[in-house]
Coordinates of C-alpha atoms in Angstrom, one line a residue:
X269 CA 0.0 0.0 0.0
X270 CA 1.6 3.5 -1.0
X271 CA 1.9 6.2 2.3
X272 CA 0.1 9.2 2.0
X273 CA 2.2 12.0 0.7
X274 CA 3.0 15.0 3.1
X275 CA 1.0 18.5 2.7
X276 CA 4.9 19.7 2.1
X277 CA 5.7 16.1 -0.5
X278 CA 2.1 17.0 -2.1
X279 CA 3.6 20.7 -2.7
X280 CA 6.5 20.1 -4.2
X281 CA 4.9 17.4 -6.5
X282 CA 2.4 19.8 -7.8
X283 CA 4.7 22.3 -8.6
X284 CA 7.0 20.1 -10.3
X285 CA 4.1 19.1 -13.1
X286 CA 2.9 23.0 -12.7
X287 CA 6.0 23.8 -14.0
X288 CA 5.9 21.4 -17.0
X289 CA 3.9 23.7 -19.3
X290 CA 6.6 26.7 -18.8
X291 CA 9.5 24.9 -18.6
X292 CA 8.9 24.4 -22.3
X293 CA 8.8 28.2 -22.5
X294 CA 11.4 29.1 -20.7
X295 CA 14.3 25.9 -21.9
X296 CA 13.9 27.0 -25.5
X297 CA 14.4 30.9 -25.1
X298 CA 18.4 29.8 -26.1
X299 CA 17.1 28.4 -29.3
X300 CA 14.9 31.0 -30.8
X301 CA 17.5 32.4 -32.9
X302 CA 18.6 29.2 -33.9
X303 CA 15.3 27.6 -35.0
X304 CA 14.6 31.0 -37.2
X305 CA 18.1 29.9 -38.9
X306 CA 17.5 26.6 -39.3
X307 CA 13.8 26.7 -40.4
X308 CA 14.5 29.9 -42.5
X309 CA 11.7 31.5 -41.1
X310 CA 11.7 35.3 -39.9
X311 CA 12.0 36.5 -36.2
X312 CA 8.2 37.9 -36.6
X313 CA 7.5 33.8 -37.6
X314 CA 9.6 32.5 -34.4
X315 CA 8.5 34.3 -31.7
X316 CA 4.5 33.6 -33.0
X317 CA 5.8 29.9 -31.6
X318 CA 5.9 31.9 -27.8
X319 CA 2.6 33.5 -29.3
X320 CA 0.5 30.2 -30.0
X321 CA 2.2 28.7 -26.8
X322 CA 0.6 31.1 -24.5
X323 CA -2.7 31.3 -26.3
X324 CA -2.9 27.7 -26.3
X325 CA -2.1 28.2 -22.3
X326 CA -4.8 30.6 -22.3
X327 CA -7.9 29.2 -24.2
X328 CA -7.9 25.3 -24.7
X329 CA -8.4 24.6 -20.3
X330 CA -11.4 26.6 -20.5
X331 CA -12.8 24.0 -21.9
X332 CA -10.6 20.8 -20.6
X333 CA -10.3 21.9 -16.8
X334 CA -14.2 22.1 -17.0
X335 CA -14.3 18.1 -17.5
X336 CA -12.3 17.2 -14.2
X337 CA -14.8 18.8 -12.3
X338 CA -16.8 15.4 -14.0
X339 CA -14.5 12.8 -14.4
X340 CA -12.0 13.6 -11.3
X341 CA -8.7 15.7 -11.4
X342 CA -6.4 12.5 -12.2
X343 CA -7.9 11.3 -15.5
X344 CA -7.4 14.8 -17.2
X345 CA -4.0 15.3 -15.5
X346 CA -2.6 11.9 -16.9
X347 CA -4.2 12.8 -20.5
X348 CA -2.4 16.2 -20.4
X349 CA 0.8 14.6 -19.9
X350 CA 0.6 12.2 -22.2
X351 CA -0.4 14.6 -24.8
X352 CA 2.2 16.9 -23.7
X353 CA 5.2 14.1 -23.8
X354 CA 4.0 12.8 -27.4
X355 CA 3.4 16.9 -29.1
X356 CA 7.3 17.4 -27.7
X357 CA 8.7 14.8 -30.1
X358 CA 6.5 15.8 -33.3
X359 CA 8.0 19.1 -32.5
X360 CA 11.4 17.6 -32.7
X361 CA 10.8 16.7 -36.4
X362 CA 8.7 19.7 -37.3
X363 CA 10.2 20.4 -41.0
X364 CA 9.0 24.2 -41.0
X365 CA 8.1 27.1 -38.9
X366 CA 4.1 26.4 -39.6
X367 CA 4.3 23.4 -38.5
X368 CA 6.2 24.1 -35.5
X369 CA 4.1 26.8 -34.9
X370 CA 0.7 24.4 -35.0
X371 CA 2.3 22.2 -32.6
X372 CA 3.3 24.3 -30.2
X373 CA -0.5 25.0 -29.8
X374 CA -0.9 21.4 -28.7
X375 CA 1.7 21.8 -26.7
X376 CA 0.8 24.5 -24.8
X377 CA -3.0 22.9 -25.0
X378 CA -1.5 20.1 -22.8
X379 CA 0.8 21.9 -20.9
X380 CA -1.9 24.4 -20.3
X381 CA -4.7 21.7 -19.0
X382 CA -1.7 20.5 -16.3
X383 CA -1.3 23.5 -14.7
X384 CA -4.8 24.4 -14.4
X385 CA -5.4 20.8 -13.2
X386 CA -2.7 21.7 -10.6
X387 CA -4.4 25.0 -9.5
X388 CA -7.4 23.2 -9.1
X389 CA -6.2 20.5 -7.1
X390 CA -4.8 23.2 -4.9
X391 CA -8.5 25.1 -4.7
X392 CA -10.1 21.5 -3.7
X393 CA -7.5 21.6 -0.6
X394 CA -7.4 25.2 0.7
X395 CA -9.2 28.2 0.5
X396 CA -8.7 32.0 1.2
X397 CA -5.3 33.2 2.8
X398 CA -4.5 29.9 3.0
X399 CA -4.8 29.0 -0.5
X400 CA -2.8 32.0 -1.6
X401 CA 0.2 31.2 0.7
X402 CA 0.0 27.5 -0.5
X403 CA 0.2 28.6 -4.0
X404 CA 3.2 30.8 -3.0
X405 CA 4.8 28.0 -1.6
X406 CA 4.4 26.0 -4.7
X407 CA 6.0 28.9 -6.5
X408 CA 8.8 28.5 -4.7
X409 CA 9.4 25.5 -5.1
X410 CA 8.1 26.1 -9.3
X411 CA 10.8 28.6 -9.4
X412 CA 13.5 26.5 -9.6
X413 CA 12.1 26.2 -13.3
X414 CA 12.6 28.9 -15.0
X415 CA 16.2 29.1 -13.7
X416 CA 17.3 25.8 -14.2
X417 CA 15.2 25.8 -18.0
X418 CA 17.4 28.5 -19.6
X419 CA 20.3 26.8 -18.5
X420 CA 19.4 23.3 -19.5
X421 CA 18.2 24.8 -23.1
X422 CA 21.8 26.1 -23.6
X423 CA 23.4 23.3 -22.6
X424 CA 21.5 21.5 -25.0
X425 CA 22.9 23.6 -27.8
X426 CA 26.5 22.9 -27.1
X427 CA 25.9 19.6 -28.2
X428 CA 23.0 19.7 -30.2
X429 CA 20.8 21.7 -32.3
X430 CA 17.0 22.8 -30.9
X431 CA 15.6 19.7 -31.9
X432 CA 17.2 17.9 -28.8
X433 CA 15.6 20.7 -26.2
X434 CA 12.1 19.2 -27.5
X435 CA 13.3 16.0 -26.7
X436 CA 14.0 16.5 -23.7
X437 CA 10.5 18.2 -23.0
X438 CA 8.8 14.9 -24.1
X439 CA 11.2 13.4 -21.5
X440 CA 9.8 15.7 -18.9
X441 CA 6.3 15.2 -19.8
X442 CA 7.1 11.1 -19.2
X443 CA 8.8 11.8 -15.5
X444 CA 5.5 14.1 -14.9
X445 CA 3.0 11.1 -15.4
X446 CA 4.9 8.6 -13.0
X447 CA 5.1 11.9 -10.6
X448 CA 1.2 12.5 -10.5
X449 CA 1.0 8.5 -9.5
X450 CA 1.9 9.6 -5.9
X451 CA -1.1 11.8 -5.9
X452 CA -4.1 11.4 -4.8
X453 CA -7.3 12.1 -6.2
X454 CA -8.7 15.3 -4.4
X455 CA -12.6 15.8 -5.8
X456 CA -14.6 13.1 -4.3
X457 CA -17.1 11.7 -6.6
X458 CA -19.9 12.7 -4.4
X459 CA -18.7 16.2 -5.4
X460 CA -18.5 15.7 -9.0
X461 CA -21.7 17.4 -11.3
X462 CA -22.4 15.9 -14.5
X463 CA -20.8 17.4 -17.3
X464 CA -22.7 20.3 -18.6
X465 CA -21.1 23.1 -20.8
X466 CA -24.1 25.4 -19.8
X467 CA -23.4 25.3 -16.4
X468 CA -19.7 25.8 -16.8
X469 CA -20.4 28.7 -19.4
X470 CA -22.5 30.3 -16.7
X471 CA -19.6 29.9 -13.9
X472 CA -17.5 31.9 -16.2
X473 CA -20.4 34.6 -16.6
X474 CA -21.2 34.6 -12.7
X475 CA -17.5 35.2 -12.4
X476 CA -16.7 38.0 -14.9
X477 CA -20.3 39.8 -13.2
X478 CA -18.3 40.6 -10.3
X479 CA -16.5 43.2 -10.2
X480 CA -13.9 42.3 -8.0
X481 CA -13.5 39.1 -10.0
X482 CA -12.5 41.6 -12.7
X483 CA -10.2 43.4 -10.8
X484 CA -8.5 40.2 -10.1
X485 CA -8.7 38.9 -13.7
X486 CA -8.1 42.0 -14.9
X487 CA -4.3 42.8 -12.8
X488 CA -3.7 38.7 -13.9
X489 CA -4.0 39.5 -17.4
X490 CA -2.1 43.2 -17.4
X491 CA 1.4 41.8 -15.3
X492 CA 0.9 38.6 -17.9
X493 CA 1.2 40.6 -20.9
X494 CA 3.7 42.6 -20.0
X495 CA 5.6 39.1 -18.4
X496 CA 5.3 37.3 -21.7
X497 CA 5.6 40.3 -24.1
X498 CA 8.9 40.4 -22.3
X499 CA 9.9 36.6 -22.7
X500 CA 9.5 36.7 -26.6
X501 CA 11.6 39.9 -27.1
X502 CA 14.3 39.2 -24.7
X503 CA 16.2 36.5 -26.0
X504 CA 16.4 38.7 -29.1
X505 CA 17.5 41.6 -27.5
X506 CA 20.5 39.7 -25.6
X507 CA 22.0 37.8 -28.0
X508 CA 20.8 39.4 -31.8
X509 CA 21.6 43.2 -30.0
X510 CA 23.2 43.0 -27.6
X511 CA 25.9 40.3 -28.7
X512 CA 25.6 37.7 -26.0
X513 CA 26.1 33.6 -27.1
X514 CA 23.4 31.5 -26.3
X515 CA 24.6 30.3 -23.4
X516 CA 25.7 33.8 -21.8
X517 CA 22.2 34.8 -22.5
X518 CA 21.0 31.2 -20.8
X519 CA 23.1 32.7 -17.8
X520 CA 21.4 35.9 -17.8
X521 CA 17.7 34.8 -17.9
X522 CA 18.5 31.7 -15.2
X523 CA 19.8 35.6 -13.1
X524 CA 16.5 37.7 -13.9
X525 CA 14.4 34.3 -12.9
X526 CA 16.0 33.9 -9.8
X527 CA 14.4 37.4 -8.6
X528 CA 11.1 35.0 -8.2
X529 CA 12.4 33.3 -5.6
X530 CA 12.6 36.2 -2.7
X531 CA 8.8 37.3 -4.1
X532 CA 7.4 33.5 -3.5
X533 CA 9.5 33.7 0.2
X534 CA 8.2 37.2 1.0
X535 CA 4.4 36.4 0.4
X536 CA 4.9 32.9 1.8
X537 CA 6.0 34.7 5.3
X538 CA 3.5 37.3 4.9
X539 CA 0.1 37.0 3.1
X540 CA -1.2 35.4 6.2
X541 CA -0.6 38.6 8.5
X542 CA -1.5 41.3 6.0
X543 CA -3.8 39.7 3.4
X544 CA -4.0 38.9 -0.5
X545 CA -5.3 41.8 -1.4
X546 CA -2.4 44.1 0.1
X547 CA -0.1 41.6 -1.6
X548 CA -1.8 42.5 -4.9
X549 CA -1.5 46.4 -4.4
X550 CA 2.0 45.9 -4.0
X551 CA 2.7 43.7 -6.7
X552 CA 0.9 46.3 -9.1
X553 CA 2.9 48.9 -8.0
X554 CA 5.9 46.9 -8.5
X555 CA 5.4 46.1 -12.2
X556 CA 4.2 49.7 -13.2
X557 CA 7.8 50.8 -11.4
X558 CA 9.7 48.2 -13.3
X559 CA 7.7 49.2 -16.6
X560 CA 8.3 52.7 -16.6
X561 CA 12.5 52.2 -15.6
X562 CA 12.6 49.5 -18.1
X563 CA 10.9 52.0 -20.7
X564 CA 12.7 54.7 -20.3
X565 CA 16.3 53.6 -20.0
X566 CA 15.4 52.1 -23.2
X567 CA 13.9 54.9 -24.8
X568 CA 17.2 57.0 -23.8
X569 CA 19.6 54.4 -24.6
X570 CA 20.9 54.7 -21.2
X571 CA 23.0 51.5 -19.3
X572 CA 23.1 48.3 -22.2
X573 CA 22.6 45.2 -21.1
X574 CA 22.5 46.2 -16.9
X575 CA 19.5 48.5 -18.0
X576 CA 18.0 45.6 -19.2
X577 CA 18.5 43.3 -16.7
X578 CA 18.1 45.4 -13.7
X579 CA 14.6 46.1 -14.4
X580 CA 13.7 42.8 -15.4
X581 CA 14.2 42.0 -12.0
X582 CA 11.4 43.8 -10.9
X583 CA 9.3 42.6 -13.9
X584 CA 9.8 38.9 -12.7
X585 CA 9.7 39.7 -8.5
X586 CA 6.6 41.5 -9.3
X587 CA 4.8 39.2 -11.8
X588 CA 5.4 35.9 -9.5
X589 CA 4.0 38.2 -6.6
X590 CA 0.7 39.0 -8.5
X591 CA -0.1 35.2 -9.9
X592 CA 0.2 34.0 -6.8
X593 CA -2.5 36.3 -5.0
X594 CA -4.8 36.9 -8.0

């Protein structure tokens, strides 16, 4: 008979497969120039790979998260990895840009459905306060991603081309679905409606009628635009501009994502005492700062490469402290 994971074990675990969906952002940031060489494609063409990831991410668990309210958190979970793990080795064959570029969306569909599967799973086991510090501490524990990603996608590239960094996402998909067999299923099927898209269109419409669900939805969407608008360009803007080799700009992002870390520790120690919605105020405040030092410094030309990354620092501090209240 398996033991029960710990609260802490049950944590780390769903941040690990949480961090499935951007680790396959953030691993092949090294390899965007490379893939626009090797496919021939232009840089517009490339980045609209990020593009399709995200609103893959975005759209396709609106309508897949609704169906593990139905059929339990595990069955949807399991077919998001598999889907994941087999989509990362058709990328690793794609034979142009437009076909990346499709599969990327079924990527990101899969990868998407996981982390929203993971979010839920965390819903079904706290609430309030509670929840919010939870999901910080699964953030910490998630931020080890984007750190380590960068890195591993340059490393990659020494001795490979980008091909292999998708190979080694379908690997990660695979360690992801003997991961989830420790976990237990958390929506009891007393507690599971049957499956009806009218119902779950009208949860979204009950949501979006309040007005402080806005505000929340609303600050989520602004600090993850301005997160991912900054993903595409910056690899670009390190290594085409700026001059840096793949793997010194591997280095640099593995830096800026490392700012998540304190943000995830700060709200961990301190949502409880002064609340999410303080924690919000401040993380708004802390992107429109970044924003306007990042713009400006560019505008001006002021600082190279430190007046990138400086800033960025903020932008990645601030974002990581506004997911995990909103």
């Amino acid at each position: 008979m398996t033991r029960a994971l710990t609260p802490t074990w049950t944590i780390v675990i769903l941040a690990a497969l949480g961090g499935i969906g951007p680790f396959a952002i953030d691993t092949y940031l090294p390899g965007l120039p490379g893939i626009r060489s090797d496919l021939d494609a232009s840089q517009a063409a490339v980045q609209m790979t990020m593009s399709v990831y995200l609103l893959g991410v975005a759209l396709v668990p609106i309508f897949t998260a609704p169906l593990s309210d139905t059929f339990g958190r595990k069955p949807v979970l399991v077919t998001g990895l598999v889907v994941f793990a087999l989509v990362g080795l058709a990328c690793a064959v794609a034979p142009n840009v437009e076909v990346l570029i499709a599969l990327r969306f079924f990527q990101a569909s899969a990868g998407g459905t996981v982390m929203t599967l993971v979010r839920a799973i965390l819903s079904d086991l706290y609430r309030g306060d509670a929840l919010s510090r939870a999901t910080s501490q699964m953030l910490l524990v998630f931020s080890i991603a984007p750190v380590v990603a960068p890195l591993v996608g340059g490393t990659l590239l020494e001795f490979g081309s980008w091909r292999w960094i998708f190979i080694f996402l379908s690997a990660i998909g695979v360690l992801g679905y003997f991961a989830q067999a420790r976990l237990e299923e958390t929506l009891g099927v007393e507690q599971r409606p049957k499956l009806n898209f009218g119902r779950v269109v009208g949860g979204y419409g009950y949501a979006m009628s309040s007005g402080l669900g806005r505000s929340y939805l609303g600050q989520a969407f602004l600090s993850g635009l301005f997160f991912f608008a900054m993903l595409s360009a910056v690899p670009f803007i390190f290594i085409d501009q700026l001059g840096f080799s793949e793997g010194q700009f591997a280095w640099v992002f593995a830096g800026i994502s490392f700012a998540a870390f304190p943000a995830n520790y700060v709200n961990t120690r301190t949502v409880m005492r002064v609340g999410y919605q303080r924690m919000l105020q401040w993380a708004g405040i802390g992107l429109l700062i970044s924003g306007l030092v990042l713009g400006g410094l560019a505008l001006r030309g002021l600082g190279g490469a430190l007046a990138v990354f400086v800033p960025l620092l903020g932008v990645m501090a601030f974002f990581h402290l506004s997911i995990a209240n909103t």
